[in-house]
Structures are given as structure tokens and as C-alpha cells.
Coordinates of C-alpha atoms and ligand atoms in Angstrom, one line a residue:
M1 CA 78.6 -200.9 -6.1
A2 CA 78.1 -197.6 -8.0
E3 CA 79.2 -194.6 -5.2
T4 CA 76.0 -192.7 -4.5
A5 CA 75.0 -189.5 -4.0
D6 CA 72.4 -186.8 -3.9
V7 CA 73.9 -184.4 -6.7
I8 CA 76.9 -185.6 -9.1
I9 CA 77.3 -182.5 -10.7
I10 CA 79.7 -182.9 -14.5
G11 CA 82.7 -180.1 -14.7
A12 CA 84.4 -178.2 -12.1
G13 CA 84.8 -175.3 -14.0
V14 CA 83.4 -172.0 -11.8
H15 CA 79.7 -173.0 -12.7
G16 CA 80.5 -176.7 -11.3
A17 CA 82.2 -175.3 -8.1
S18 CA 79.8 -172.4 -7.3
L19 CA 76.7 -175.1 -7.7
A20 CA 78.0 -177.8 -5.4
F21 CA 78.8 -174.7 -3.0
H22 CA 75.5 -174.0 -2.7
L23 CA 74.4 -177.2 -2.3
A24 CA 77.0 -178.3 0.4
Q25 CA 75.5 -176.0 2.4
R26 CA 72.3 -176.5 1.7
G27 CA 72.9 -180.3 3.3
L28 CA 73.3 -182.4 0.1
T29 CA 76.2 -185.3 -0.8
V30 CA 77.8 -183.4 -3.6
I31 CA 80.0 -185.4 -5.9
V32 CA 81.9 -183.3 -8.3
L33 CA 83.0 -185.3 -11.7
E34 CA 86.3 -183.2 -13.2
K35 CA 88.0 -184.4 -16.6
R36 CA 91.1 -182.8 -16.1
F37 CA 91.4 -180.0 -12.9
V38 CA 89.6 -177.0 -11.2
A39 CA 89.7 -174.1 -13.7
A40 CA 90.8 -176.1 -16.9
G41 CA 88.3 -175.2 -19.2
A42 CA 87.0 -171.4 -19.9
T43 CA 87.2 -170.4 -15.7
G44 CA 91.0 -171.1 -16.2
R45 CA 91.4 -168.4 -19.7
S46 CA 88.7 -165.6 -18.3
S47 CA 89.4 -162.0 -18.1
G48 CA 87.2 -162.0 -15.2
L49 CA 85.0 -158.2 -15.8
V50 CA 83.0 -157.6 -12.7
R51 CA 80.3 -155.9 -14.1
M52 CA 76.4 -155.3 -13.7
H53 CA 75.8 -153.4 -16.9
Y54 CA 73.6 -155.6 -19.3
D55 CA 70.6 -155.3 -21.5
T56 CA 68.0 -157.8 -19.8
E57 CA 67.3 -157.3 -16.2
V58 CA 67.9 -161.0 -15.5
D59 CA 71.2 -160.7 -16.4
S60 CA 72.0 -157.5 -14.8
R61 CA 70.0 -159.6 -11.2
L62 CA 72.2 -162.2 -11.5
A63 CA 75.6 -159.9 -11.4
W64 CA 74.3 -157.8 -8.5
E65 CA 73.8 -160.7 -6.3
S66 CA 77.0 -162.2 -7.5
F67 CA 78.8 -158.8 -6.9
R68 CA 77.7 -159.4 -3.1
Y69 CA 79.8 -162.3 -2.7
F70 CA 82.7 -161.1 -4.8
R71 CA 82.6 -157.6 -2.4
N72 CA 82.1 -159.8 0.8
W73 CA 84.6 -163.3 -0.6
K74 CA 86.2 -164.0 2.6
E75 CA 83.0 -163.9 5.0
L76 CA 79.8 -165.6 2.3
V77 CA 82.7 -168.0 0.9
G78 CA 86.4 -168.1 2.6
G79 CA 89.4 -167.6 0.5
D80 CA 90.1 -165.0 -2.2
C81 CA 88.3 -164.3 -5.7
G82 CA 90.9 -161.5 -6.0
F83 CA 88.5 -158.9 -7.0
T84 CA 90.0 -155.5 -7.4
R85 CA 88.0 -152.6 -8.0
T86 CA 88.8 -150.5 -11.1
G87 CA 85.6 -148.7 -11.6
F88 CA 84.0 -150.0 -15.1
I89 CA 82.8 -147.9 -18.1
Q90 CA 80.3 -148.9 -20.8
I91 CA 81.0 -147.1 -24.1
V92 CA 78.2 -146.5 -26.3
A93 CA 78.0 -145.2 -30.0
R94 CA 75.6 -142.5 -30.8
E95 CA 72.9 -144.6 -31.6
H96 CA 72.8 -146.7 -28.5
A97 CA 72.9 -143.9 -26.4
D98 CA 69.0 -144.1 -25.3
A99 CA 69.3 -147.9 -24.7
L100 CA 72.3 -146.9 -22.5
R101 CA 70.2 -144.4 -20.8
A102 CA 67.3 -147.1 -20.1
N103 CA 69.5 -150.0 -19.4
V104 CA 71.4 -147.6 -16.3
V105 CA 67.4 -146.7 -15.6
M106 CA 66.4 -150.5 -14.9
Q107 CA 70.5 -151.1 -13.0
Q108 CA 69.2 -148.3 -10.5
R109 CA 66.6 -149.3 -9.9
L110 CA 67.7 -152.8 -8.6
G111 CA 70.0 -150.6 -6.3
I112 CA 73.0 -150.9 -8.5
P113 CA 75.7 -148.2 -8.5
S114 CA 75.4 -147.2 -12.1
F115 CA 75.4 -143.4 -13.6
I116 CA 75.6 -141.9 -17.0
I117 CA 78.5 -139.7 -17.6
S118 CA 80.0 -137.6 -20.6
A119 CA 82.7 -138.5 -23.2
E120 CA 84.4 -135.2 -20.7
D121 CA 83.4 -137.5 -17.8
V122 CA 85.2 -140.3 -19.4
Q123 CA 88.5 -138.0 -20.3
R124 CA 89.0 -136.9 -16.5
L125 CA 88.7 -140.7 -15.6
A126 CA 91.4 -141.6 -17.6
P127 CA 92.9 -139.2 -19.6
S128 CA 94.9 -141.3 -22.3
F129 CA 91.7 -142.6 -24.1
V130 CA 90.0 -140.9 -27.1
T131 CA 86.6 -139.9 -26.8
D132 CA 85.7 -138.5 -29.8
D133 CA 83.1 -140.9 -31.1
F134 CA 80.3 -141.6 -28.6
D135 CA 78.7 -139.0 -26.0
I136 CA 77.9 -140.4 -23.3
A137 CA 79.1 -143.8 -21.0
A138 CA 77.2 -145.3 -18.0
Y139 CA 79.6 -145.6 -14.9
E140 CA 79.7 -148.4 -12.6
P141 CA 82.4 -147.2 -9.8
E142 CA 82.4 -150.2 -7.8
S143 CA 83.0 -152.6 -10.5
G144 CA 86.4 -154.4 -11.6
F145 CA 87.6 -157.5 -12.6
A146 CA 88.4 -160.9 -10.3
M147 CA 90.6 -163.6 -10.9
P148 CA 88.7 -166.6 -12.2
G149 CA 90.7 -169.6 -11.3
D150 CA 91.2 -169.0 -7.9
T151 CA 87.1 -168.0 -7.5
A152 CA 86.4 -171.3 -8.6
L153 CA 89.0 -173.0 -6.1
A154 CA 87.7 -170.9 -3.4
L155 CA 84.2 -172.2 -4.0
I156 CA 85.6 -175.9 -4.8
T157 CA 87.2 -175.7 -1.8
A158 CA 84.6 -174.4 0.1
A159 CA 82.0 -177.2 -0.7
R160 CA 84.8 -179.5 -0.2
A161 CA 85.3 -178.2 3.6
I162 CA 81.5 -178.9 4.4
G163 CA 81.2 -182.4 2.4
A164 CA 81.0 -182.1 -1.6
R165 CA 83.5 -184.9 -2.9
L166 CA 85.4 -183.8 -6.2
L167 CA 87.3 -186.1 -8.4
Q168 CA 89.8 -184.7 -11.1
D169 CA 91.2 -186.7 -14.1
C170 CA 87.7 -188.9 -14.2
A171 CA 85.8 -188.1 -17.5
V172 CA 81.7 -189.1 -17.6
T173 CA 81.5 -190.9 -20.6
G174 CA 78.1 -191.7 -20.3
V175 CA 75.1 -191.0 -18.6
Q176 CA 72.4 -193.7 -17.0
T177 CA 68.7 -193.5 -17.6
A178 CA 65.8 -195.2 -16.7
G179 CA 62.2 -195.2 -17.0
G180 CA 62.6 -191.9 -18.5
R181 CA 64.9 -190.3 -15.6
V182 CA 68.7 -189.9 -14.8
T183 CA 69.9 -192.7 -12.5
G184 CA 73.7 -191.9 -12.4
V185 CA 76.6 -191.6 -14.6
E186 CA 79.4 -193.8 -15.7
T187 CA 83.0 -192.1 -16.0
T188 CA 87.0 -193.0 -16.7
R189 CA 86.7 -193.9 -13.0
G190 CA 84.0 -196.4 -12.6
A191 CA 80.1 -195.7 -12.4
F192 CA 78.2 -193.1 -10.1
S193 CA 74.7 -192.9 -9.2
A194 CA 72.6 -190.1 -8.3
P195 CA 68.7 -188.8 -8.6
V196 CA 70.1 -185.3 -9.9
V197 CA 72.8 -184.8 -12.6
V198 CA 74.4 -181.6 -13.3
N199 CA 75.3 -181.1 -17.0
A200 CA 78.2 -177.9 -15.6
A201 CA 81.0 -178.9 -18.9
G202 CA 80.9 -175.3 -20.3
A203 CA 81.9 -175.8 -23.9
W204 CA 81.8 -179.7 -23.6
A205 CA 77.9 -179.6 -22.6
G206 CA 76.9 -180.3 -26.1
Q207 CA 78.7 -183.7 -26.1
L208 CA 77.2 -184.5 -22.6
N209 CA 73.4 -183.0 -23.8
K210 CA 73.5 -185.5 -26.7
L211 CA 74.8 -188.3 -23.9
A212 CA 71.6 -188.3 -22.2
G213 CA 69.7 -188.0 -25.8
L214 CA 68.8 -184.1 -25.8
E215 CA 68.8 -182.6 -29.0
L216 CA 69.3 -179.3 -27.8
P217 CA 70.7 -176.0 -29.8
Y218 CA 74.3 -175.7 -28.5
D219 CA 77.6 -174.6 -29.7
T220 CA 81.2 -174.2 -29.1
W221 CA 82.6 -170.7 -28.8
R222 CA 86.3 -169.2 -29.0
H223 CA 87.6 -166.4 -27.6
D224 CA 91.5 -165.0 -27.8
T225 CA 92.7 -162.3 -25.6
M226 CA 96.0 -160.7 -24.9
F227 CA 98.0 -159.1 -22.4
V228 CA 99.7 -155.7 -23.1
K229 CA 102.5 -154.7 -21.1
R230 CA 101.4 -151.0 -20.7
P231 CA 103.9 -148.3 -21.3
T232 CA 104.2 -145.5 -18.4
G233 CA 102.4 -142.3 -20.0
I234 CA 99.1 -144.4 -19.0
G235 CA 99.5 -144.5 -15.0
Q236 CA 99.4 -147.0 -13.0
S237 CA 95.9 -148.2 -13.7
H238 CA 92.7 -147.5 -15.5
P239 CA 89.1 -148.6 -15.4
T240 CA 87.8 -151.8 -16.9
V241 CA 85.9 -151.0 -20.4
I242 CA 83.5 -152.8 -22.8
D243 CA 84.0 -150.5 -25.4
F244 CA 81.2 -151.3 -28.2
P245 CA 82.1 -148.5 -30.9
K246 CA 85.8 -150.8 -31.0
E247 CA 84.3 -154.3 -30.7
L248 CA 86.4 -154.8 -28.0
Y249 CA 87.3 -154.8 -24.2
F250 CA 89.9 -154.1 -21.6
R251 CA 91.1 -154.0 -18.4
P252 CA 94.4 -153.5 -16.7
E253 CA 96.4 -156.7 -14.1
G254 CA 99.1 -155.2 -12.4
G255 CA 101.1 -153.3 -15.4
L256 CA 99.6 -155.1 -17.8
T257 CA 96.5 -154.5 -20.1
L258 CA 94.2 -157.2 -20.6
V259 CA 92.8 -157.2 -24.4
G260 CA 89.6 -158.9 -26.1
L261 CA 87.5 -158.5 -29.2
E262 CA 83.6 -158.6 -29.6
D263 CA 84.1 -160.0 -33.2
G264 CA 86.3 -163.0 -34.6
N265 CA 85.2 -164.7 -32.1
P266 CA 84.8 -168.8 -33.9
L267 CA 81.7 -170.9 -33.0
G268 CA 82.0 -174.6 -33.9
E269 CA 85.0 -175.6 -33.6
S270 CA 86.1 -178.8 -31.3
P271 CA 87.1 -177.3 -27.5
D272 CA 89.7 -179.8 -27.1
G273 CA 91.3 -176.9 -30.0
D274 CA 94.4 -175.1 -29.1
A275 CA 93.8 -172.8 -26.4
D276 CA 97.8 -172.4 -25.2
H277 CA 98.1 -169.9 -28.3
A278 CA 95.8 -166.9 -29.8
K279 CA 94.4 -167.3 -33.6
P280 CA 97.0 -166.2 -36.2
G281 CA 96.5 -162.3 -36.8
F282 CA 94.5 -162.2 -33.5
V283 CA 97.3 -159.5 -31.9
E284 CA 97.4 -157.7 -34.7
R285 CA 93.9 -157.1 -34.8
A286 CA 93.5 -156.5 -31.2
I287 CA 96.9 -154.3 -30.9
E288 CA 95.5 -151.7 -33.1
R289 CA 91.9 -151.3 -31.8
I290 CA 93.5 -151.3 -28.6
C291 CA 95.6 -148.0 -30.4
E292 CA 92.3 -146.9 -31.4
R293 CA 91.2 -146.0 -27.9
I294 CA 94.6 -145.7 -26.7
P295 CA 97.1 -144.2 -28.8
L296 CA 99.5 -144.3 -26.2
M297 CA 99.6 -148.2 -26.4
E298 CA 101.7 -147.7 -29.4
Q299 CA 104.6 -147.4 -27.1
G300 CA 103.3 -150.4 -25.4
G301 CA 104.7 -154.2 -26.0
L302 CA 103.5 -157.3 -26.2
H303 CA 103.4 -160.2 -22.9
S304 CA 101.7 -162.8 -23.8
A305 CA 98.3 -163.9 -25.9
H306 CA 96.0 -167.3 -25.3
G307 CA 92.3 -168.5 -26.0
G308 CA 90.0 -170.4 -24.6
Y309 CA 86.7 -171.8 -25.2
D310 CA 82.8 -171.8 -23.7
G311 CA 79.4 -173.2 -24.5
I312 CA 77.3 -171.0 -26.6
T313 CA 73.5 -170.5 -27.3
P314 CA 71.4 -169.0 -30.0
D315 CA 70.6 -166.1 -27.7
Q316 CA 74.0 -165.9 -26.0
H317 CA 72.3 -166.8 -22.5
P318 CA 72.5 -169.7 -20.4
M319 CA 70.7 -172.7 -20.3
L320 CA 69.9 -173.0 -17.1
G321 CA 67.4 -175.9 -15.8
L322 CA 65.7 -179.6 -17.0
A323 CA 65.4 -179.9 -20.9
G324 CA 63.3 -183.1 -21.0
L325 CA 64.8 -185.9 -19.0
D326 CA 63.9 -185.6 -14.9
G327 CA 66.7 -185.2 -13.2
F328 CA 69.0 -184.2 -15.4
Y329 CA 69.8 -180.4 -15.3
L330 CA 71.7 -178.0 -17.3
D331 CA 74.0 -175.5 -16.1
C332 CA 76.3 -174.4 -19.0
G333 CA 76.1 -172.7 -22.5
F334 CA 77.2 -169.1 -20.9
S335 CA 77.9 -167.4 -23.5
G336 CA 81.2 -165.8 -23.0
T337 CA 79.9 -163.2 -20.2
G338 CA 78.9 -166.3 -17.3
F339 CA 82.0 -165.7 -14.9
K340 CA 80.5 -162.0 -13.0
I341 CA 77.2 -164.0 -12.4
S342 CA 78.4 -167.7 -11.2
P343 CA 78.4 -167.1 -7.6
A344 CA 74.4 -166.0 -7.7
V345 CA 73.7 -168.6 -11.0
G346 CA 75.1 -171.7 -8.2
L347 CA 72.7 -170.4 -5.6
C348 CA 69.5 -170.2 -8.2
V349 CA 70.1 -173.7 -9.9
A350 CA 70.5 -175.1 -6.0
E351 CA 67.1 -173.6 -5.2
L352 CA 65.6 -174.9 -8.5
I353 CA 66.8 -178.5 -7.6
L354 CA 66.2 -178.5 -4.3
D355 CA 62.7 -175.6 -4.0
G356 CA 61.4 -176.6 -7.6
T357 CA 62.2 -172.7 -8.1
A358 CA 65.1 -170.1 -7.8
K359 CA 63.8 -167.4 -5.4
T360 CA 67.1 -165.0 -5.1
V361 CA 66.7 -164.7 -9.2
D362 CA 63.9 -165.2 -11.3
I363 CA 65.9 -167.7 -13.9
S364 CA 62.6 -168.8 -15.8
T365 CA 63.3 -167.3 -18.5
L366 CA 66.8 -169.0 -19.1
S367 CA 65.1 -172.0 -18.9
P368 CA 66.6 -174.4 -21.8
L369 CA 63.1 -175.2 -23.1
R370 CA 62.8 -171.9 -24.5
F371 CA 64.4 -172.6 -27.9
A372 CA 61.8 -175.3 -28.8
Q373 CA 59.0 -172.9 -27.4
G374 CA 60.7 -169.4 -29.4
K375 CA 61.1 -167.4 -26.6
L376 CA 64.6 -166.2 -27.2
V377 CA 65.9 -163.9 -24.9
S378 CA 67.0 -160.3 -26.3
G379 CA 67.9 -157.0 -25.4
A380 CA 68.4 -153.7 -27.2
Y381 CA 71.8 -154.4 -27.8
Q382 CA 71.7 -158.2 -29.6
N383 CA 74.1 -160.4 -29.8
I384 CA 77.5 -159.1 -28.7
W385 CA 80.0 -161.7 -30.3
H386 CA 80.2 -162.4 -34.0
Ligands
FAD1 C1 89.0 -166.5 -22.9 C2 87.8 -166.0 -22.0 C3 87.7 -164.7 -21.7 C4 86.4 -164.4 -20.7 N1 85.9 -163.3 -20.1 C5 84.8 -163.7 -19.2 C6 84.9 -162.1 -18.7 O1 85.5 -161.1 -18.7 N2 83.8 -161.8 -17.5 C7 83.1 -163.0 -18.0 O2 81.9 -162.6 -16.9 N3 83.0 -164.2 -18.5 C8 84.4 -164.3 -19.5 N4 84.0 -165.5 -19.7 C9 83.7 -166.4 -20.1 C10 83.6 -167.3 -18.6 O3 84.9 -167.8 -18.4 C11 82.5 -168.7 -18.5 O4 80.9 -168.2 -18.9 C12 82.6 -169.2 -17.9 O5 84.1 -169.9 -17.0 C13 82.4 -171.1 -17.7 O6 82.6 -171.9 -16.4 P1 81.8 -173.1 -16.5 O7 81.9 -174.2 -15.2 O8 80.6 -172.9 -17.1 O9 82.5 -173.7 -17.4 P2 84.6 -174.6 -17.7 O10 84.9 -173.5 -16.9 O11 84.7 -174.6 -19.4 O12 84.3 -175.4 -16.5 C14 83.6 -177.1 -17.7 C15 84.9 -178.0 -17.1 O13 83.8 -179.3 -17.3 C16 84.8 -180.0 -17.6 N5 84.6 -181.4 -18.4 C17 83.9 -181.4 -19.8 N6 83.6 -182.7 -20.5 C18 83.9 -183.1 -19.1 C19 83.0 -184.4 -19.2 N7 82.5 -185.3 -20.1 N8 83.6 -184.9 -17.2 C20 84.2 -184.9 -16.6 N9 84.9 -183.4 -16.9 C21 84.4 -182.1 -18.2 C22 85.9 -179.2 -18.5 O14 87.3 -180.1 -17.8 C23 86.1 -178.0 -17.2 O15 86.6 -177.6 -16.1 C24 85.0 -165.6 -20.4 C25 85.3 -166.8 -21.5 C26 86.9 -167.1 -21.9 C27 87.1 -168.6 -22.6

């Protein structure tokens, strides 16, 4: 006899873990099936930036609601998510200055602590930065980064403490249906049945959608990052930064600086590719770029580099909700920016499953059906990954 639950979640990344936590809090029996181990996918490789600056309201709302969790982790979840406040600076080129101003107004309307600052202010906050190629930036003094692996582990531990089950080394190999609705899954460890199955399989979610008979525009996205040993001249730390002019982001971690690039992130690779090593040429490009913004980095040294895979959609926004098979929900497609919104997304998807609609944040614009309807999500900055 197949084991049964109210909800089966495929994947124990930060999103599967968050959803399990919120569903278990509402009293449901939940089984999380993970083919490897907790945070084995994108979550374990994530840079962990936590900020609210976005060019669409739904993203800012999800990030802001999630920030409540990051700031009050012990009380709301338990354990430790490793949140570190560094301050966050969003740098944009001069042609995006008006869009930046409009976004900050939107974020302030939501109550988010975000301000427009001048290039001179950026110099004062980070004296080692070159600031002659932009006029203004957005500044979030409360933002920073968290530890994605720790976050996922804390969420799944809290979920298990209130009854959720986690099976690791258990790959879903088939999706069972009857009469147009999902009834369960087949796995390498037998069959499991439930009236609700959630695909939270990250870069592998496209494969599972196909197993469920769904044709959706879903791809894989590869992203490399490196850690640099920071030279002492830069000081003890520096803010977390997204730097559109240089197509770069970076943040501190102890005496290291983590660096990622917005360009050169290939689509369509197998998600089982080599994520333990960065692609040839990545480190050279990243070093060149970080040295353009912080020339003193030339005195730094490479610490390590690796890659990771996430699921990506055509508008680089997640797919949240039903997609054509009753009971089969998507909670995937986070397109390289899903970590910081994970606490709120889990809460909203739990509301969607239990109440028929998400009340905490209206996520209806992120329905997987938007692609067939031609209602893609777009903001002033356009898709950032290329
Ligand atoms: C290098 C990198 C840096 C990033 N930096 C940031 C950042 O700074 N800020 C930010 O907000 N976001 C960032 N992201 C994006 C963010 O990390 C992801 O959006 C998020 O972690 C996705 O979580 P997930 O749970 O959806 O997927 P994953 O963490 O990939 O989890 C999916 C899980 O499903 C499991 N699985 C797959 N197939 C099956 C199957 N058939 N059966 C059972 N289990 C299965 C996998 O093993 C995996 O553990 C980054 C991503 C990468 C790759």
C-alpha cells in the first residue's frame, strides 16, 4: 500500500522546505521527497542576497514579507538563517535613474526602508568604490544576506518538528493521475499518494512537469560565483551591491567577497552538469569586473569558485500555482532570484492550496498559465540575466 499524505512536495530546496513548514503549521500531513539531500540544488549554491529593490511590486512585496522572517527568524521559524545586515546598494546606469527613483517610491509606499542616495553618498559608505559612472543609487540600510543552506535546514527542521516527513535519497520518477487529477507519485523508494502534489524541484522541475503531461516554457539557468580574499585596504567589510552598469553583484562574507555576473549564464544545460567548478573563463571575467568597481581588489586573491543551476522562465519570474492538472501545483522557476522571497512564497502557496487564493501577497500574476495567456511579467529593468 502506498504511503499517503495531504500534500507531497517534490524537492527539499529552500522552497520545498518553506512550503512544508507553512503547510505543517496549518495542520496538514506533508511528505517531502528529495532525490539527494536538503539544499543539494540551487539553494546550496545560492549567494543569499536579501534585498527588497525590484522593478515589480509583486517581487518587492514577497521580499518585504520574507524580510520579516529573516529579521525575526528565531521567533518565527527557529534555528538560524545566518542573516547578516550589511546595507544594500543598487547601482544603475544614468539611463535607468528615473526607473530607480520610481522603484524606490513604490518600495517606500510598501513601507520598505529604501532611499535614493547620490554617488558621493556611495563613496562615503564604501570609500574603495569607483563612483564616476552613475549619479544616484538606491540604498537599503537594513538589507544584507543570509545563508541559504542554513535557511532551508531551519525550515525543514521546524516543519519536521510539527509532523512533516522528509525522505532523502528518494527521486520522483513518475506522476500518477486519474480522471484529470493528480493522485500521487512513483519514486525510487515506492509509491506515495496524495490529492495534492507540489513541484518544487528547481532546475529539474521542467522534467517533472513533463512527467505530469504539462507543456510549459521552462528552462535551466547556470550561474557561477567566486569568493575573493579581500585585501585589507578595503576595510573590515563593505555593503552588499547589485551593480547594473558593470553587470555584477557582490557581497562580503567574513574576510572574503562573493562575486557573481549577470551576463554569461547559459540556458538549457543539463541541471546535472558540473556545479563543483566554475566554467573556464568565468573567474577572469569576474575579477576584471570587480576590479573596475573596486580597483584595490587587484591586491586580493582567488579563494574558490563554483556554479549552480536554477529553473528559469521566459519572463524570469516564478511559476506559482496550478498549470492544467488538478491538484498538481508548481512552486518553481525562481530564475536566479528565489532565495530572498522563499519564506513568503511558501506562505502564499500554502494559502493558495488551502484557501484557494493567496492572501498575504497577491501572487496571481505569477500563475503558470500566464505564458499561454501572453501575460508575461515585466518591469523597467527588463530581464537581468543573459
Ligand atoms: C549560484 C546561484 C546564486 C544565487 N544567488 C541568489 C541570491 O543571491 N539571492 C536570491 O534570492 N537567489 C539567488 N539564487 C537563486 C536561488 O538560490 C534559487 O532561486 C532557490 O534556491 C531555488 O530554490 P528551490 O527550492 O526552488 O530549488 P533547489 O534548491 O534547486 O531545490 C530543488 C530540489 O529538488 C530536488 N529534486 C530535483 N528533482 C527531483 C526528483 N525527481 N525527485 C526528488 N527531488 C528532486 C533537487 O535535488 C533539489 O534539492 C541563486 C542561484 C544560484 C544557482
